[in-house]
């Protein structure tokens, strides 16, 4: 499996002619490129753009990120999910600041040593920002190369990923004159990603007629673009039924902080319990905390899907005469300022619209 020199050049040319105008492509700043790469993991480009601009404007330098209070940081990330990403970014920023650096190092090996930076991020930042010829194999790149070489194996396997990385490394090693130009390396990495996003697409039929590799692609030649890549079925997610209580009185609304470790660590949430409770069961449950419901309204049921589990949410908006001091709650006026995970943020919006009316 080798990428021919002509194919590498065709990809870079295609990228230069077709790349989307994205905010992180207007900069050479490794810090900004790093932010975009972390945000783009697990999140669509369309969603990332606004988050990226907001985050970059709020924290324009590595030092700003290192110094940012946790609540503000989580608020900036609110809705993007996978919050360990931004916590690890801050750990990394603090580590670099403690070692007297004001930006990321121009070295794949040094990047790889930093907290929260694995081979993919190290490859992406070093190749895109610094033109260092290292592979960055994400889902888009796996799909494109699996089709180019008609790879039949499971693209979830580590062996296939390694093979793709080796293929890119060989392409770089075989073309030192091209790699001497840092913009070639940067465009090659981004070209692979962009081809996967725009042409060799994950859902639907790939646009082979527009592809710079259309004449050399083995999956296309074998009429196998709909069966390649092969991806084994993922494990079934555990479903957890939960009842959530959004309780407010004239002054406060129930909100508590999640533990410092584990899923959605350190974010705020509404109190909840496992299982689905009807209105009567919910009243009794709340009374155990000293809350007497004056009015209860069922909000829309939702399922929130995580990587390994699903929260099956039943939600009660509860007007109470009084929330006891022993129950974690925040002033109603400050309610919008807290960072809530996406699973609860929709309910915050629903609650706010109703509480204002009351
Ligand atoms: S020719 Fe088609 S299947 Fe092959 S890499 Fe291009 S878009 Fe993907």
Short mmCIF file of C-alpha atoms and ligand atoms in Angstrom, two decimals:
data_model
loop_
_atom_site.label_atom_id
_atom_site.label_comp_id
_atom_site.label_asym_id
_atom_site.label_seq_id
_atom_site.Cartn_x
_atom_site.Cartn_y
_atom_site.Cartn_z
CA UNK A 1 0.00 0.00 0.00
CA UNK A 2 1.86 3.04 -1.23
CA UNK A 3 0.63 6.50 -2.11
CA UNK A 4 2.30 7.39 -5.40
CA UNK A 5 4.06 10.74 -5.74
CA UNK A 6 1.57 11.83 -8.42
CA UNK A 7 -1.33 10.96 -6.11
CA UNK A 8 0.18 12.96 -3.27
CA UNK A 9 0.62 15.97 -5.54
CA UNK A 10 -2.91 15.58 -6.94
CA UNK A 11 -4.35 15.52 -3.43
CA UNK A 12 -2.51 18.68 -2.38
CA UNK A 13 -3.56 20.47 -5.55
CA UNK A 14 -7.16 19.40 -5.04
CA UNK A 15 -7.01 20.63 -1.43
CA UNK A 16 -5.64 24.02 -2.40
CA UNK A 17 -8.42 24.45 -4.97
CA UNK A 18 -11.30 23.10 -2.86
CA UNK A 19 -10.58 23.69 0.81
CA UNK A 20 -13.24 25.32 2.90
CA UNK A 21 -12.51 28.69 4.41
CA UNK A 22 -12.40 27.83 8.13
CA UNK A 23 -11.19 30.16 10.90
CA UNK A 24 -8.35 27.87 12.02
CA UNK A 25 -7.11 27.71 8.42
CA UNK A 26 -6.49 31.45 8.40
CA UNK A 27 -3.81 31.13 11.07
CA UNK A 28 -0.49 29.43 11.49
CA UNK A 29 -0.69 29.66 15.27
CA UNK A 30 -0.09 26.18 16.75
CA UNK A 31 -2.22 27.07 19.79
CA UNK A 32 -5.27 27.83 17.60
CA UNK A 33 -4.70 24.78 15.41
CA UNK A 34 -4.48 22.65 18.52
CA UNK A 35 -7.79 24.05 19.87
CA UNK A 36 -9.52 23.32 16.57
CA UNK A 37 -8.16 19.77 16.42
CA UNK A 38 -9.33 18.99 19.94
CA UNK A 39 -12.77 20.50 19.30
CA UNK A 40 -13.16 18.62 16.02
CA UNK A 41 -12.68 15.26 17.71
CA UNK A 42 -16.24 13.84 18.08
CA UNK A 43 -17.86 17.10 16.87
CA UNK A 44 -19.06 18.35 13.48
CA UNK A 45 -17.26 21.26 11.80
CA UNK A 46 -20.46 23.32 11.55
CA UNK A 47 -20.85 23.11 15.34
CA UNK A 48 -17.20 23.75 16.08
CA UNK A 49 -16.86 27.07 14.20
CA UNK A 50 -18.79 29.21 16.72
CA UNK A 51 -17.25 27.45 19.71
CA UNK A 52 -13.79 27.92 18.27
CA UNK A 53 -14.26 31.65 17.69
CA UNK A 54 -15.73 32.18 21.15
CA UNK A 55 -13.00 30.15 22.85
CA UNK A 56 -10.18 31.80 20.93
CA UNK A 57 -11.51 35.29 21.62
CA UNK A 58 -11.98 34.54 25.32
CA UNK A 59 -8.62 32.76 25.72
CA UNK A 60 -6.34 34.09 22.98
CA UNK A 61 -3.12 32.58 24.33
CA UNK A 62 -1.85 29.46 26.01
CA UNK A 63 -1.33 31.49 29.19
CA UNK A 64 -4.95 32.65 29.16
CA UNK A 65 -6.02 29.01 28.95
CA UNK A 66 -3.66 28.03 31.76
CA UNK A 67 -5.03 30.80 34.01
CA UNK A 68 -8.74 30.37 33.21
CA UNK A 69 -10.94 29.51 36.23
CA UNK A 70 -12.54 26.08 35.86
CA UNK A 71 -16.17 27.24 35.85
CA UNK A 72 -15.45 29.73 33.06
CA UNK A 73 -13.57 27.09 31.08
CA UNK A 74 -16.42 24.60 31.35
CA UNK A 75 -18.90 27.32 30.38
CA UNK A 76 -16.90 28.03 27.21
CA UNK A 77 -17.04 24.31 26.37
CA UNK A 78 -20.67 23.87 27.39
CA UNK A 79 -22.56 21.83 24.79
CA UNK A 80 -19.49 20.40 23.06
CA UNK A 81 -19.44 17.33 25.32
CA UNK A 82 -16.49 15.10 26.21
CA UNK A 83 -15.38 17.63 28.79
CA UNK A 84 -12.19 15.74 29.61
CA UNK A 85 -10.90 17.23 26.35
CA UNK A 86 -10.90 20.79 27.66
CA UNK A 87 -9.65 19.76 31.10
CA UNK A 88 -6.71 18.02 29.46
CA UNK A 89 -6.07 21.08 27.32
CA UNK A 90 -5.82 23.19 30.43
CA UNK A 91 -3.50 20.64 32.09
CA UNK A 92 -1.30 20.80 29.01
CA UNK A 93 -1.36 24.63 28.95
CA UNK A 94 -0.41 24.76 32.64
CA UNK A 95 2.40 22.26 32.12
CA UNK A 96 3.81 24.34 29.27
CA UNK A 97 3.39 27.62 31.19
CA UNK A 98 5.17 26.07 34.20
CA UNK A 99 8.04 25.19 31.88
CA UNK A 100 8.30 28.72 30.55
CA UNK A 101 6.70 28.13 27.15
CA UNK A 102 4.15 30.42 25.54
CA UNK A 103 3.10 28.03 22.76
CA UNK A 104 3.24 24.39 21.72
CA UNK A 105 6.63 22.89 20.83
CA UNK A 106 7.60 22.35 17.18
CA UNK A 107 8.39 18.69 17.70
CA UNK A 108 6.20 15.58 17.29
CA UNK A 109 8.07 13.79 20.09
CA UNK A 110 7.75 16.74 22.48
CA UNK A 111 4.07 17.14 21.69
CA UNK A 112 3.48 13.46 22.40
CA UNK A 113 4.91 13.85 25.91
CA UNK A 114 2.37 16.53 26.86
CA UNK A 115 -0.71 15.78 28.97
CA UNK A 116 -3.75 14.91 26.85
CA UNK A 117 -1.89 14.78 23.52
CA UNK A 118 -1.87 11.39 21.79
CA UNK A 119 -0.47 10.30 18.43
CA UNK A 120 -3.36 11.75 16.41
CA UNK A 121 -3.21 15.25 17.94
CA UNK A 122 0.58 15.27 17.92
CA UNK A 123 0.54 14.31 14.23
CA UNK A 124 -2.14 16.86 13.33
CA UNK A 125 -0.54 19.79 15.16
CA UNK A 126 3.02 18.99 14.07
CA UNK A 127 2.10 18.50 10.41
CA UNK A 128 -0.50 21.29 10.04
CA UNK A 129 1.15 23.97 12.18
CA UNK A 130 4.83 23.14 11.70
CA UNK A 131 4.98 21.15 8.46
CA UNK A 132 6.61 18.20 10.24
CA UNK A 133 5.94 15.08 8.15
CA UNK A 134 3.96 12.94 10.59
CA UNK A 135 0.67 11.13 10.02
CA UNK A 136 -2.64 12.16 11.60
CA UNK A 137 -5.11 9.36 10.97
CA UNK A 138 -8.67 10.15 12.03
CA UNK A 139 -11.94 8.56 10.91
CA UNK A 140 -12.01 10.50 7.64
CA UNK A 141 -8.47 9.52 6.74
CA UNK A 142 -9.09 5.88 7.62
CA UNK A 143 -12.09 5.77 5.33
CA UNK A 144 -10.33 7.45 2.40
CA UNK A 145 -7.26 5.21 2.58
CA UNK A 146 -9.32 2.07 3.17
CA UNK A 147 -11.17 2.82 -0.07
CA UNK A 148 -8.07 3.89 -1.98
CA UNK A 149 -6.42 0.54 -1.24
CA UNK A 150 -9.63 -1.56 -1.00
CA UNK A 151 -8.80 -2.63 2.56
CA UNK A 152 -11.22 -5.35 3.65
CA UNK A 153 -10.20 -5.49 7.31
CA UNK A 154 -12.08 -3.83 10.14
CA UNK A 155 -11.09 -0.15 10.26
CA UNK A 156 -11.71 -0.14 14.02
CA UNK A 157 -8.67 -2.36 14.47
CA UNK A 158 -5.40 -0.90 15.70
CA UNK A 159 -3.51 -2.91 13.08
CA UNK A 160 -5.34 -1.18 10.22
CA UNK A 161 -4.70 2.24 11.74
CA UNK A 162 -1.00 1.44 12.11
CA UNK A 163 -0.89 0.30 8.49
CA UNK A 164 -2.38 3.62 7.38
CA UNK A 165 0.14 5.55 9.48
CA UNK A 166 2.96 3.51 7.96
CA UNK A 167 1.61 4.23 4.48
CA UNK A 168 1.68 7.97 5.09
CA UNK A 169 5.13 7.77 6.68
CA UNK A 170 6.43 5.92 3.60
CA UNK A 171 4.92 8.54 1.33
CA UNK A 172 6.75 11.27 3.25
CA UNK A 173 10.01 9.29 3.38
CA UNK A 174 9.88 8.64 -0.36
CA UNK A 175 9.40 12.29 -1.24
CA UNK A 176 11.85 14.33 0.85
CA UNK A 177 11.91 17.12 -1.72
CA UNK A 178 8.15 17.65 -1.38
CA UNK A 179 8.32 17.45 2.43
CA UNK A 180 11.03 20.11 2.53
CA UNK A 181 8.16 22.52 1.89
CA UNK A 182 6.18 22.75 5.13
CA UNK A 183 3.07 23.93 3.28
CA UNK A 184 3.05 20.68 1.30
CA UNK A 185 2.96 18.60 4.49
CA UNK A 186 0.32 20.84 6.04
CA UNK A 187 -1.87 20.63 2.93
CA UNK A 188 -1.36 16.88 2.58
CA UNK A 189 -2.66 16.24 6.12
CA UNK A 190 -5.57 18.62 5.69
CA UNK A 191 -6.23 17.36 2.16
CA UNK A 192 -6.73 13.80 3.41
CA UNK A 193 -9.15 15.06 6.07
CA UNK A 194 -10.97 17.36 3.65
CA UNK A 195 -11.32 14.66 1.00
CA UNK A 196 -12.99 12.45 3.60
CA UNK A 197 -15.31 15.27 4.67
CA UNK A 198 -16.34 16.56 1.22
CA UNK A 199 -15.86 13.82 -1.37
CA UNK A 200 -15.17 10.38 0.09
CA UNK A 201 -18.05 10.89 2.48
CA UNK A 202 -19.10 8.59 5.33
CA UNK A 203 -22.83 8.44 4.67
CA UNK A 204 -24.20 8.20 1.16
CA UNK A 205 -22.40 7.57 -2.08
CA UNK A 206 -18.86 8.96 -2.38
CA UNK A 207 -18.42 11.61 -5.07
CA UNK A 208 -15.81 9.65 -7.01
CA UNK A 209 -16.19 11.75 -10.16
CA UNK A 210 -14.87 14.76 -8.22
CA UNK A 211 -12.07 12.85 -6.50
CA UNK A 212 -8.41 13.50 -7.31
CA UNK A 213 -7.83 9.78 -6.72
CA UNK A 214 -10.77 8.62 -8.85
CA UNK A 215 -8.52 6.99 -11.48
CA UNK A 216 -6.35 5.06 -9.00
CA UNK A 217 -8.86 4.12 -6.31
CA UNK A 218 -9.16 0.35 -5.89
CA UNK A 219 -12.55 0.37 -4.15
CA UNK A 220 -13.95 2.37 -7.06
CA UNK A 221 -12.34 0.05 -9.62
CA UNK A 222 -13.77 -2.97 -7.81
CA UNK A 223 -17.20 -1.36 -7.45
CA UNK A 224 -16.86 -1.81 -3.69
CA UNK A 225 -17.30 1.72 -2.35
CA UNK A 226 -20.49 0.73 -0.56
CA UNK A 227 -18.88 -2.18 1.33
CA UNK A 228 -15.55 -0.50 2.13
CA UNK A 229 -14.68 0.52 4.76
CA UNK A 230 -15.77 -2.44 6.85
CA UNK A 231 -16.52 -1.50 10.42
CA UNK A 232 -17.36 -4.09 13.08
CA UNK A 233 -20.49 -3.48 15.15
CA UNK A 234 -19.88 -1.44 18.28
CA UNK A 235 -20.84 -2.80 21.70
CA UNK A 236 -24.38 -2.14 22.79
CA UNK A 237 -24.76 0.80 25.17
CA UNK A 238 -26.19 0.32 28.65
CA UNK A 239 -29.48 2.20 29.07
CA UNK A 240 -30.04 3.92 32.44
CA UNK A 241 -33.58 5.15 33.14
CA UNK A 242 -33.45 8.33 35.21
CA UNK A 243 -35.89 10.78 36.74
CA UNK A 244 -34.66 14.36 36.91
CA UNK A 245 -36.07 17.08 39.15
CA UNK A 246 -35.84 20.77 38.30
CA UNK A 247 -37.20 22.36 41.45
CA UNK A 248 -37.59 26.09 41.94
CA UNK A 249 -39.11 28.44 44.45
CA UNK A 250 -39.32 32.22 44.26
CA UNK A 251 -35.56 32.65 44.70
CA UNK A 252 -33.57 29.53 43.85
CA UNK A 253 -33.43 26.49 41.61
CA UNK A 254 -31.93 23.11 42.44
CA UNK A 255 -28.51 22.59 40.89
CA UNK A 256 -25.62 20.48 42.15
CA UNK A 257 -22.06 19.90 41.07
CA UNK A 258 -21.02 16.51 39.69
CA UNK A 259 -18.01 14.77 41.28
CA UNK A 260 -14.51 15.87 40.28
CA UNK A 261 -13.82 12.58 38.55
CA UNK A 262 -15.74 10.45 36.06
CA UNK A 263 -18.44 11.21 33.50
CA UNK A 264 -19.06 14.98 33.05
CA UNK A 265 -16.77 15.69 36.00
CA UNK A 266 -17.23 19.06 37.68
CA UNK A 267 -20.23 20.14 35.61
CA UNK A 268 -23.53 21.15 37.15
CA UNK A 269 -26.66 19.03 36.99
CA UNK A 270 -30.20 18.80 38.27
CA UNK A 271 -30.81 16.32 41.07
CA UNK A 272 -31.95 12.95 39.78
CA UNK A 273 -32.47 9.34 40.71
CA UNK A 274 -32.30 6.08 38.80
CA UNK A 275 -35.59 4.67 37.52
CA UNK A 276 -38.70 6.37 36.17
CA UNK A 277 -40.93 7.86 38.87
CA UNK A 278 -44.51 8.95 38.20
CA UNK A 279 -45.96 12.15 39.74
CA UNK A 280 -46.97 10.56 43.03
CA UNK A 281 -43.68 8.70 43.45
CA UNK A 282 -41.83 11.92 42.65
CA UNK A 283 -43.72 13.92 45.28
CA UNK A 284 -42.80 11.33 47.91
CA UNK A 285 -39.19 11.26 46.75
CA UNK A 286 -38.91 15.05 47.01
CA UNK A 287 -40.58 15.13 50.41
CA UNK A 288 -37.70 13.04 51.77
CA UNK A 289 -35.51 16.11 51.10
CA UNK A 290 -38.07 18.45 52.66
CA UNK A 291 -39.46 19.70 49.34
CA UNK A 292 -43.23 20.02 48.99
CA UNK A 293 -44.34 20.28 45.39
CA UNK A 294 -46.91 22.99 44.69
CA UNK A 295 -47.10 22.29 40.97
CA UNK A 296 -45.49 19.63 38.79
CA UNK A 297 -45.13 19.56 35.02
CA UNK A 298 -43.62 16.70 33.02
CA UNK A 299 -41.15 18.01 30.42
CA UNK A 300 -40.50 16.09 27.24
CA UNK A 301 -38.78 12.70 27.70
CA UNK A 302 -35.36 12.48 26.09
CA UNK A 303 -32.59 10.00 25.54
CA UNK A 304 -29.04 11.27 25.82
CA UNK A 305 -26.44 9.03 24.21
CA UNK A 306 -22.87 8.78 25.50
CA UNK A 307 -20.14 6.57 24.08
CA UNK A 308 -20.92 3.65 26.34
CA UNK A 309 -24.31 4.38 27.85
CA UNK A 310 -27.65 6.09 27.33
CA UNK A 311 -29.53 8.22 29.84
CA UNK A 312 -33.25 7.65 29.36
CA UNK A 313 -34.56 10.83 30.97
CA UNK A 314 -37.95 11.56 32.50
CA UNK A 315 -38.00 15.13 33.80
CA UNK A 316 -40.24 16.95 36.24
CA UNK A 317 -40.33 20.73 36.52
CA UNK A 318 -41.44 21.32 40.09
CA UNK A 319 -42.62 24.53 41.68
CA UNK A 320 -42.04 24.34 45.43
CA UNK A 321 -43.09 26.66 48.21
CA UNK A 322 -39.56 26.59 49.57
CA UNK A 323 -36.26 24.83 48.86
CA UNK A 324 -34.58 23.94 52.19
CA UNK A 325 -31.02 25.21 52.70
CA UNK A 326 -29.80 21.60 52.89
CA UNK A 327 -30.67 21.07 49.18
CA UNK A 328 -28.01 22.29 46.70
CA UNK A 329 -29.49 25.19 44.72
CA UNK A 330 -28.40 28.42 43.05
CA UNK A 331 -30.06 31.83 42.74
CA UNK A 332 -32.49 31.94 39.80
CA UNK A 333 -30.75 35.05 38.44
CA UNK A 334 -27.43 33.16 38.15
CA UNK A 335 -28.93 29.96 36.76
CA UNK A 336 -27.92 30.67 33.11
CA UNK A 337 -24.25 31.16 34.09
CA UNK A 338 -23.58 27.60 35.19
CA UNK A 339 -22.02 25.07 32.80
CA UNK A 340 -24.48 22.26 32.23
CA UNK A 341 -23.90 19.15 30.11
CA UNK A 342 -25.90 18.96 26.88
CA UNK A 343 -28.17 16.33 28.43
CA UNK A 344 -29.52 18.98 30.81
CA UNK A 345 -29.07 22.18 28.86
CA UNK A 346 -32.21 21.66 26.77
CA UNK A 347 -34.14 21.26 30.01
CA UNK A 348 -32.62 24.44 31.37
CA UNK A 349 -33.98 26.32 28.35
CA UNK A 350 -37.41 24.74 28.80
CA UNK A 351 -37.40 25.54 32.53
CA UNK A 352 -36.32 29.14 32.00
CA UNK A 353 -39.08 29.82 29.51
CA UNK A 354 -41.66 28.43 31.91
CA UNK A 355 -40.32 29.99 35.11
CA UNK A 356 -40.36 33.46 33.52
CA UNK A 357 -44.03 32.95 32.64
CA UNK A 358 -44.96 31.81 36.16
S1 LIG B 1 -12.50 7.48 -5.82
FE1 LIG B 1 -14.33 7.50 -4.59
S2 LIG B 1 -14.10 5.87 -3.08
FE2 LIG B 1 -12.09 6.26 -3.98
S3 LIG B 1 -11.11 7.70 -2.57
FE3 LIG B 1 -12.11 8.91 -4.16
S4 LIG B 1 -14.17 9.36 -3.38
FE4 LIG B 1 -13.31 7.72 -2.14
#
